[in-house]
Short mmCIF file of C-alpha atoms in Angstrom, two decimals:
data_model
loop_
_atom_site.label_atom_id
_atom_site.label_comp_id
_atom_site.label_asym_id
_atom_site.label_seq_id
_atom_site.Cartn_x
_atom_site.Cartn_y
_atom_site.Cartn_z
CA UNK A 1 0.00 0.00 0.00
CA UNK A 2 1.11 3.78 -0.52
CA UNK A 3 3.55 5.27 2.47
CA UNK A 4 1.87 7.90 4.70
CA UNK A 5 4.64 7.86 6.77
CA UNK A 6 6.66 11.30 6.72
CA UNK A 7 9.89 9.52 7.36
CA UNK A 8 9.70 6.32 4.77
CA UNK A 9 8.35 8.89 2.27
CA UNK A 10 11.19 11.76 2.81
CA UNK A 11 13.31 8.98 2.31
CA UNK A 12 12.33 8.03 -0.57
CA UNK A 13 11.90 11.48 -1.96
CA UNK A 14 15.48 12.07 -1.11
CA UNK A 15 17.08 8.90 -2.37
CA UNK A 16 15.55 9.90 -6.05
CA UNK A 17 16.50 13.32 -5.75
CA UNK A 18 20.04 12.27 -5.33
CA UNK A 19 19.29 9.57 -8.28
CA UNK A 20 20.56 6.77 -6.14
CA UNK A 21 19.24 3.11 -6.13
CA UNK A 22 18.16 0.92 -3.20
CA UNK A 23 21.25 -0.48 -3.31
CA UNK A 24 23.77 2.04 -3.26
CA UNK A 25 21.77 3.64 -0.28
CA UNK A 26 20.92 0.20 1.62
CA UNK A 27 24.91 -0.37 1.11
CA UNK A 28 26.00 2.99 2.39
CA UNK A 29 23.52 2.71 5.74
CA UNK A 30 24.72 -0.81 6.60
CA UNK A 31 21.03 -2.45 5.97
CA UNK A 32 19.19 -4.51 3.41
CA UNK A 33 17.83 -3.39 0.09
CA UNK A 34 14.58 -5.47 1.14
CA UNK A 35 14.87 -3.58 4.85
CA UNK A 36 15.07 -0.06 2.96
CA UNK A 37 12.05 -0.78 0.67
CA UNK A 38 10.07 -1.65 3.64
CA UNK A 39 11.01 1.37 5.16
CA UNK A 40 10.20 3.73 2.48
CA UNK A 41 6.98 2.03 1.92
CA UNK A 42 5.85 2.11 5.79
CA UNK A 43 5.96 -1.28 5.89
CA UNK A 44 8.52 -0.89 8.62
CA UNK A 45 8.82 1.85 11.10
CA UNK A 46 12.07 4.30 11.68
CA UNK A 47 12.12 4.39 14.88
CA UNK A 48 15.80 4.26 16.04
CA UNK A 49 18.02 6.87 16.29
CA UNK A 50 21.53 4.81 15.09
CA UNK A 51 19.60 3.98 12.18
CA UNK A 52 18.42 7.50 11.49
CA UNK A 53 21.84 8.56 11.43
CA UNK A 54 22.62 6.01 9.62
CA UNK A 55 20.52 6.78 6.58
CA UNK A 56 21.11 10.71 7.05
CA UNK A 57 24.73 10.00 6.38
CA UNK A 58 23.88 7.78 3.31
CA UNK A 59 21.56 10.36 1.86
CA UNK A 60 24.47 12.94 2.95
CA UNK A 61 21.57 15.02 4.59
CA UNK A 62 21.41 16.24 8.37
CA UNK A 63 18.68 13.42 10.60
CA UNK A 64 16.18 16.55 11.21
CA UNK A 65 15.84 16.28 6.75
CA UNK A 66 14.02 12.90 8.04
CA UNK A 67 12.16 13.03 10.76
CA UNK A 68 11.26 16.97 10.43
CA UNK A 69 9.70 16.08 7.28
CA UNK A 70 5.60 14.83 7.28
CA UNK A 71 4.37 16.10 10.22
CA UNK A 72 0.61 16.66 10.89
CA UNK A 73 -0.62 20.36 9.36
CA UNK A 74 0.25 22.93 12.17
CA UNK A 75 -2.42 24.12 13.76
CA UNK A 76 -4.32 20.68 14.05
CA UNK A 77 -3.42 20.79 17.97
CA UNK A 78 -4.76 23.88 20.71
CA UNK A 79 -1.72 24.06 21.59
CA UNK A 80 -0.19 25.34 18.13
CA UNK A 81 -1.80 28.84 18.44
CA UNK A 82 1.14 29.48 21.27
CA UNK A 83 3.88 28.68 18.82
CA UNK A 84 4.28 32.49 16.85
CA UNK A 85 4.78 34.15 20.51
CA UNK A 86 7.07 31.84 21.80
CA UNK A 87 9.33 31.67 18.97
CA UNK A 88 8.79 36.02 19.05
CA UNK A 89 10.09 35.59 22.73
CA UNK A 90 13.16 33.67 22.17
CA UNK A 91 14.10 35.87 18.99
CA UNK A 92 13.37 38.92 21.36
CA UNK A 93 15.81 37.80 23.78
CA UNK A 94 18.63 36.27 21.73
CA UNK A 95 18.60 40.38 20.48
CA UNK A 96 18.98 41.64 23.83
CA UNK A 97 15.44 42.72 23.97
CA UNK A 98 13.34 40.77 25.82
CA UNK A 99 10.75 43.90 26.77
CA UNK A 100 9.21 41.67 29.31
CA UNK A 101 8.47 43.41 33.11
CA UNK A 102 10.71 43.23 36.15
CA UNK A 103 9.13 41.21 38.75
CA UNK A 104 10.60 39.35 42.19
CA UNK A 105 12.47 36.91 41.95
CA UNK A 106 9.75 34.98 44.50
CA UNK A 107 7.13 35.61 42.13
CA UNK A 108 9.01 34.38 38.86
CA UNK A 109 9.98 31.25 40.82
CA UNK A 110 6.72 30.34 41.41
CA UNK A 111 5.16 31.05 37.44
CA UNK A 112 8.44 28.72 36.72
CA UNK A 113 7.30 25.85 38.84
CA UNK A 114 3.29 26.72 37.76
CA UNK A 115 4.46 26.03 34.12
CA UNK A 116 6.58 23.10 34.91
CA UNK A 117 3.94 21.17 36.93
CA UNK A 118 1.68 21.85 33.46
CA UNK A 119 4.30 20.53 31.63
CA UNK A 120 5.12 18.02 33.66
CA UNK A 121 1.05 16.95 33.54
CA UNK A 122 0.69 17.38 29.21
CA UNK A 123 -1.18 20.45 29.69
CA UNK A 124 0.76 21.66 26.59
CA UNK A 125 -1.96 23.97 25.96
CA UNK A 126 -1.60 26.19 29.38
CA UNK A 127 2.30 26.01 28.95
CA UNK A 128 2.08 27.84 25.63
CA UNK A 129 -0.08 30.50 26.96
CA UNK A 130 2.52 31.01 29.93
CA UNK A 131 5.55 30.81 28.35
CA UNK A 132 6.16 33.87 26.24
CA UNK A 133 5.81 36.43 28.56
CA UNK A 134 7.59 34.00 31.39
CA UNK A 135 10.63 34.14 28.92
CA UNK A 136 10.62 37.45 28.29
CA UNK A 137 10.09 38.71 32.46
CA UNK A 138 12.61 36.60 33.52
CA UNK A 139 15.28 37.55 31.06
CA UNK A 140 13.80 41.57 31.58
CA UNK A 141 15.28 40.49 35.26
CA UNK A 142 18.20 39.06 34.55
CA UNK A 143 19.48 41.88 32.19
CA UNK A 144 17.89 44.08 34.96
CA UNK A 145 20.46 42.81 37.30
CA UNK A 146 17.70 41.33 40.29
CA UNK A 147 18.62 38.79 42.12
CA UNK A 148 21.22 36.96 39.10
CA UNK A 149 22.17 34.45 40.58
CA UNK A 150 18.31 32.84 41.18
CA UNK A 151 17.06 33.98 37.80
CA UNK A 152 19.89 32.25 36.21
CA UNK A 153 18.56 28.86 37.87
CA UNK A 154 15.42 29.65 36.77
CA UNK A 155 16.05 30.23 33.08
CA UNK A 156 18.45 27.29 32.81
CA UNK A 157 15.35 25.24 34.51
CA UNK A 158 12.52 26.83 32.86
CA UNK A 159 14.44 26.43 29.03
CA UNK A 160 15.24 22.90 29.15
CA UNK A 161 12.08 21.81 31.23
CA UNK A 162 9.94 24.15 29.79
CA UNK A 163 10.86 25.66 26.69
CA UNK A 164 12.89 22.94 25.18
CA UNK A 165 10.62 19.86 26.13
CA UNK A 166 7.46 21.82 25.28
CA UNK A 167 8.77 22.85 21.97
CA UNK A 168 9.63 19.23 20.92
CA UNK A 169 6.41 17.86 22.25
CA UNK A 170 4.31 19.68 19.24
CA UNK A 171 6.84 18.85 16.91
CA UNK A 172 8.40 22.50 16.55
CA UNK A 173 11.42 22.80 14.81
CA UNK A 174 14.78 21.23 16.18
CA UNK A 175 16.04 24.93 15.88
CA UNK A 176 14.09 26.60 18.21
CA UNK A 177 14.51 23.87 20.89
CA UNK A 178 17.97 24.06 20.35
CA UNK A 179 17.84 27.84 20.99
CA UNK A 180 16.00 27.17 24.33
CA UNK A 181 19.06 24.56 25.09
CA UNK A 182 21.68 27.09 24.53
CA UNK A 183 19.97 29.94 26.44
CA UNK A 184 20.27 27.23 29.52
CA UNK A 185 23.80 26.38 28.77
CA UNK A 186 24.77 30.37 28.79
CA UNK A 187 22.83 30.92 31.82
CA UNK A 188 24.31 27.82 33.27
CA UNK A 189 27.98 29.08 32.67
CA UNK A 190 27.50 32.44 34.53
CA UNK A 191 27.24 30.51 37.48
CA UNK A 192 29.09 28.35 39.59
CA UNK A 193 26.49 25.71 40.36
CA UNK A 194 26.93 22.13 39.23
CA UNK A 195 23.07 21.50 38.88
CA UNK A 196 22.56 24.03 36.92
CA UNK A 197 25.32 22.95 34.48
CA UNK A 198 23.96 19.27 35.06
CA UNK A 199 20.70 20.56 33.55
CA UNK A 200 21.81 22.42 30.92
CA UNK A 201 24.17 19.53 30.49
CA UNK A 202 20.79 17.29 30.07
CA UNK A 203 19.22 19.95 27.31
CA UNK A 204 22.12 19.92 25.49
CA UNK A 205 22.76 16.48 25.16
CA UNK A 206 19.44 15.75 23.60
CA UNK A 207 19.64 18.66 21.29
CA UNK A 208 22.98 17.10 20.04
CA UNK A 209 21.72 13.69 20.29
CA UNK A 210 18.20 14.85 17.77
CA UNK A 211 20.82 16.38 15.25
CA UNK A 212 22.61 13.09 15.31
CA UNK A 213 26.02 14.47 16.70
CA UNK A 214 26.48 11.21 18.93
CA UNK A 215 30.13 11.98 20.10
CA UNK A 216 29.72 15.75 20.78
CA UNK A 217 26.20 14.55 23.08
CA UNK A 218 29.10 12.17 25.01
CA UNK A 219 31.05 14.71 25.42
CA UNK A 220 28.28 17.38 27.20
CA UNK A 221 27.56 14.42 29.01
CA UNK A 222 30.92 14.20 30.62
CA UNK A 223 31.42 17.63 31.56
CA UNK A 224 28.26 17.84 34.14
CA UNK A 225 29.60 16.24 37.63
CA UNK A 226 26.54 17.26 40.02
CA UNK A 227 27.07 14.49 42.60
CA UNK A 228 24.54 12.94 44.96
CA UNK A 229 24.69 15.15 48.14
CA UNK A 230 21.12 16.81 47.54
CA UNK A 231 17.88 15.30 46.04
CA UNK A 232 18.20 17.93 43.15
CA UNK A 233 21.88 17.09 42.52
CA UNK A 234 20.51 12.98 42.87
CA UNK A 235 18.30 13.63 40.14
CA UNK A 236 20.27 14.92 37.81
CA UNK A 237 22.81 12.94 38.32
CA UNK A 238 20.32 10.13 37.77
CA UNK A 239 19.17 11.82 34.64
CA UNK A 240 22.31 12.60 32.95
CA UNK A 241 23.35 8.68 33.93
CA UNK A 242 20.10 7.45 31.47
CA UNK A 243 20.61 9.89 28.84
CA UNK A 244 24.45 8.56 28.70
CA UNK A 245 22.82 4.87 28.39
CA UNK A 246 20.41 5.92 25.10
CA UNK A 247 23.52 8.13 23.98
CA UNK A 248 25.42 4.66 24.36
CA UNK A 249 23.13 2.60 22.61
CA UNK A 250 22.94 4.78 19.89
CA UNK A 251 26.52 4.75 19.15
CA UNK A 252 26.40 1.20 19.46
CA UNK A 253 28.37 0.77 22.32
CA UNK A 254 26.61 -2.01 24.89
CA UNK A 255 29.20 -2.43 27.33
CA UNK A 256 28.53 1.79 28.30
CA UNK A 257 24.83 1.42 27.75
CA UNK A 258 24.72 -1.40 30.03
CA UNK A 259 27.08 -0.14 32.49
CA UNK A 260 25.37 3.59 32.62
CA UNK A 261 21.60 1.70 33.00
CA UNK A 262 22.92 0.06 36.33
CA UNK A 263 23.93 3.37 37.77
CA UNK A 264 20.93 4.69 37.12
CA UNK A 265 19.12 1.64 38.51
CA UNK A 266 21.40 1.94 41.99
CA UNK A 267 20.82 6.12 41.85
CA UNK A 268 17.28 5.49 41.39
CA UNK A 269 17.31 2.75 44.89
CA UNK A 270 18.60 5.68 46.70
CA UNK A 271 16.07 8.21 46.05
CA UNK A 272 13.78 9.40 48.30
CA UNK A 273 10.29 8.18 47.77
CA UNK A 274 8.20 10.48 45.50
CA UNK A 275 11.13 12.52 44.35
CA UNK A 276 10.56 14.68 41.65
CA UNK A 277 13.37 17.04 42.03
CA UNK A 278 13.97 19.36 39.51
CA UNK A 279 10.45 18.10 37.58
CA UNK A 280 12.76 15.27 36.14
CA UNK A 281 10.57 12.80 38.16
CA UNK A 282 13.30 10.39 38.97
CA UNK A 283 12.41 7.50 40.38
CA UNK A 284 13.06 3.18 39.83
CA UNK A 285 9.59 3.33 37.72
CA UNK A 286 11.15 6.04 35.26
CA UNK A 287 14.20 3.83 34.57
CA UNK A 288 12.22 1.25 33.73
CA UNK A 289 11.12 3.34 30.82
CA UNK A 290 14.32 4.09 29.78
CA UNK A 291 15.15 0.82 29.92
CA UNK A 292 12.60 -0.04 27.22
CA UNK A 293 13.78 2.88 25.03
CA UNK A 294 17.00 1.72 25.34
CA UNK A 295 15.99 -1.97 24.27
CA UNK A 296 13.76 -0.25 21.82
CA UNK A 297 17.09 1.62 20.43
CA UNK A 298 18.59 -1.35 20.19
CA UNK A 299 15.93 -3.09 18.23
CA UNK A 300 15.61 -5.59 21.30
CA UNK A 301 11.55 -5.26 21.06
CA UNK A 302 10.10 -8.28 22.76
CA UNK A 303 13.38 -7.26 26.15
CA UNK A 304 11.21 -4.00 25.83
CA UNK A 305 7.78 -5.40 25.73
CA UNK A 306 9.43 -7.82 29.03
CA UNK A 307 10.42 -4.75 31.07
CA UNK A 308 7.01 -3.20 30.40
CA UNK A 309 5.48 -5.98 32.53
CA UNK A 310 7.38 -5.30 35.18
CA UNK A 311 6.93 -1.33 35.23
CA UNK A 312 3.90 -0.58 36.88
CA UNK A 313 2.61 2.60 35.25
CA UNK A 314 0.39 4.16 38.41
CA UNK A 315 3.33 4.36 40.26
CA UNK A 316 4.92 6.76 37.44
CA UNK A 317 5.65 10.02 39.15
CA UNK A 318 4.09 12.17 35.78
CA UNK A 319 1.47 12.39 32.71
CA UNK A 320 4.35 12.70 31.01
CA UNK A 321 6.13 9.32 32.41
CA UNK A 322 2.89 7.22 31.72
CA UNK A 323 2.71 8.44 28.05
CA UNK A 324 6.41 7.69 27.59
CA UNK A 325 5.84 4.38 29.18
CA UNK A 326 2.85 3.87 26.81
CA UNK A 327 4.50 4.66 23.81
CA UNK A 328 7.60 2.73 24.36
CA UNK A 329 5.53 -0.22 25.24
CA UNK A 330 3.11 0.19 22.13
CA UNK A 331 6.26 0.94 20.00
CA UNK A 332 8.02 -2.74 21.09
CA UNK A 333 4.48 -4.54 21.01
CA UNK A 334 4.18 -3.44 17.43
CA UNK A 335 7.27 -4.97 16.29
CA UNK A 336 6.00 -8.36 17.92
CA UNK A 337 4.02 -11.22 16.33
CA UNK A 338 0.30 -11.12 17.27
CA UNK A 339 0.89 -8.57 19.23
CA UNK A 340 -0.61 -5.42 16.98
CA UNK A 341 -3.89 -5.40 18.47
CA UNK A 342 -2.40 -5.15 21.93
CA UNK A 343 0.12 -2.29 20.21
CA UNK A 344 -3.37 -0.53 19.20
CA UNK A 345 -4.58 -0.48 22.60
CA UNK A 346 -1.33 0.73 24.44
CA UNK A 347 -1.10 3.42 21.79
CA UNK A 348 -4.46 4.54 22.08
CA UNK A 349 -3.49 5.03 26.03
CA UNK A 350 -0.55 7.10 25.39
CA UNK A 351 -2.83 9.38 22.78
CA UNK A 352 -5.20 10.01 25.44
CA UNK A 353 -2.30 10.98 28.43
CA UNK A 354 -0.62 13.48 25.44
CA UNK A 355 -2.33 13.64 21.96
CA UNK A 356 0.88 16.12 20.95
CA UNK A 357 3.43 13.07 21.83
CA UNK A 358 1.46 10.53 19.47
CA UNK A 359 0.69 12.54 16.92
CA UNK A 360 3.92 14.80 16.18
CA UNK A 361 6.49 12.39 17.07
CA UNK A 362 8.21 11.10 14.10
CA UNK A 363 8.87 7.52 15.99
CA UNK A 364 5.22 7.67 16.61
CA UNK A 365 4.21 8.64 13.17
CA UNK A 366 6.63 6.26 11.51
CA UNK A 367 5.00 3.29 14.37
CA UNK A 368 1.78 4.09 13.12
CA UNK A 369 2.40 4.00 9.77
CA UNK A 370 4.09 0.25 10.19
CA UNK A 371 0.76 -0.88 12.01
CA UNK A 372 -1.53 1.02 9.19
CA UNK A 373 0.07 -1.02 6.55
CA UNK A 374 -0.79 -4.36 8.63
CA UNK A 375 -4.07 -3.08 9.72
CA UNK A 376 -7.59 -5.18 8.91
CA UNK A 377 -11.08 -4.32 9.20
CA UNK A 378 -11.53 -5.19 12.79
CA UNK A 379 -11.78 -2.93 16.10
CA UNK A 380 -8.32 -2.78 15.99
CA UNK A 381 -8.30 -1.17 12.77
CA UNK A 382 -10.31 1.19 13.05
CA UNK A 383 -8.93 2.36 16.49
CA UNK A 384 -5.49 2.80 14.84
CA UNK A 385 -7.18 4.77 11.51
CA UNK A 386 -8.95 6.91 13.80
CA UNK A 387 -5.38 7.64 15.97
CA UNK A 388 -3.59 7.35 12.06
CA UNK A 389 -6.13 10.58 11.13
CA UNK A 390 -5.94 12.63 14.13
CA UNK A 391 -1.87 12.32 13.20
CA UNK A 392 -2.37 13.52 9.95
CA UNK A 393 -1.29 9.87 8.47
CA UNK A 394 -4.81 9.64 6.70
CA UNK A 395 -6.46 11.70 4.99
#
């Protein structure tokens, strides 16, 4: 059947722009000409990062060519109408211009944590209404000279938390997240905090990590040291520690990726109970999900699908955990024999926790398209063509 899948298609697209075969393309990524036809006909999903690169570097494109490309008509989603101002805000400050108002430092600390706990909770829609003006007051302060040192842990905080993760939950461009990271790592460097850098560490390395650079995401991950003596410097120790295992088993290496996801594992032991330090929401039930998206990295689908039995999603700290848990355990289901109906289901959960995370995701998308092309006629189907229209798959 036709591709509706952004990623297969864009593929495609780009391989017969360059006027390359299947072969010279499925030889240059280090995969099968029968694996790259399925993939450009949606018959299989493109879903893992080393494999993105790997195709990116074929096509000699940058990975955002791929997975930016295809994504549902902007606008679709409430939380859309937000996008103009914030991307106003961040091009007001990178001038020097914020025009925002001086406020306390009190009172900006607590819009901060307002916005997080929305974003934290996939009220995307509320954290696009907030966050223009909150980026433009809180650098008005900073240049304003009000208490520096505590706005600068708020605008490191607020752009990778905030900003950043909001900005890649609707699908915005890798550009303007990217700004949001950077605006955290300068803020971060003013001060002599390891958190801080830890977190701007974190925002940085999954900028990198999105645009493929595998090595340089290593190497932010290796300068942040925050240590363990404080729950905030716990968590983001604990944080940096899983984003170091998916940076590992992207690069291929599974001695590191193995090693980093049993730090994590004893760092998350150690934590209080209900920690949530920093909104990273650290805890043994998020490491569990990384765990699958690790063995989902690795194309290990049915070790996924096995640590998704034993992760018991109440107990996730966030909205935002329990959608992540439900779309890495829909995204290893679907890969599994007789499993697609089950796949259906688990997706259908995640839409419901965060519509934005199904639908604008390009692993999602590409997922989706993979279970479209299996699809029949039965409540299954149409469950998935309903979620396949609402992401723009279908027309």
């Amino acid at each position: 059947m036709p591709s509706h899948d952004g990623i297969g298609r864009t593929v495609r697209q780009i391989r017969h722009a360059k006027r390359k075969s299947l072969a010279v393309i499925a030889g240059r990524a280090g995969i099968s000409v029968s694996y790259l036809s399925r993939i450009e006909s949606g018959e299989r999903a493109l879903d893992r990062r080393s494999l993105i690169i790997a195709l990116a570097n074929a096509l000699e494109v940058a990975p955002s060519e791929l997975t930016g490309a295809g994504l549902s008509t902007p606008g679709l989603l409430d939380e859309d109408a937000a996008l103009p101002a914030v991307r106003r805000a961040l091009l007001a400050v990178s001038m020097g211009a914020p025009q925002g108002q001086v406020q306390p430092a009190t009172l900006l600390e607590a819009r901060v944590g307002a916005l997080l706990d929305d974003q934290r909770d996939c009220r995307f829609t509320a954290v696009g209404e907030a966050l223009p003006d909150l980026i433009r007051d809180l650098h008005t302060a900073l240049d304003a000279g009000r208490a520096v040192d505590h706005v600068l842990r708020l605008v490191a905080l607020l752009h990778v938390q905030g900003t950043q993760a909001w900005l890649g939950d609707i699908g915005a461009s890798m550009d303007l997240a990217w700004q949001a990271s950077q605006l955290a790592r300068q803020a971060a460097e003013r001060l002599d905090d390891p958190v801080t850098a830890a977190v701007a560490a974190f925002g940085s390395a999954h900028g990198l990590l999105a645009a493929g650079a595998v090595d340089l995401a290593q190497h932010q991950l290796s300068t942040a040291h925050p240590g363990t003596g404080t729950p905030a410097a716990l968590a983001a120790t604990g944080m940096l520690t899983l984003t170091s295992s998916l940076v590992a088993a992207t690069a291929g290496d599974r001695a590191e990726q193995g090693a980093a996801l049993a730090e994590a594992a004893s760092l998350a032991a150690a934590a209080p109970d209900g920690l949530d330090a920093l909104w990273f929401g650290f805890s043994p039930g998020n490491v569990g999900v990384w765990r699958m998206s690790v063995a989902n990295e690795l194309g290990e689908h049915a070790e996924a699908a096995r640590i998704g039995a034993t992760v018991n999603a109440d107990m996730l700290p966030s909205s935002t955990r329990r959608a992540a848990f439900y779309r890495e355990l829909g995204r290893a289901l679907a890969r599994l024999p007789k499993r697609h109906e089950q796949a259906v289901q688990v997706l259908r959960i995640a839409e419901d926790l965060a519509p934005a995370r199904m639908h604008r995701h390009p692993f999602m998308r590409s997922v989706l398209a993979e279970l479209l092309a299996k699809a029949r006629r039965d409540a299954a189907g149409r469950e998935l063509r309903g979620m396949a229209y609402r992401a723009g798959l279908l027309g």
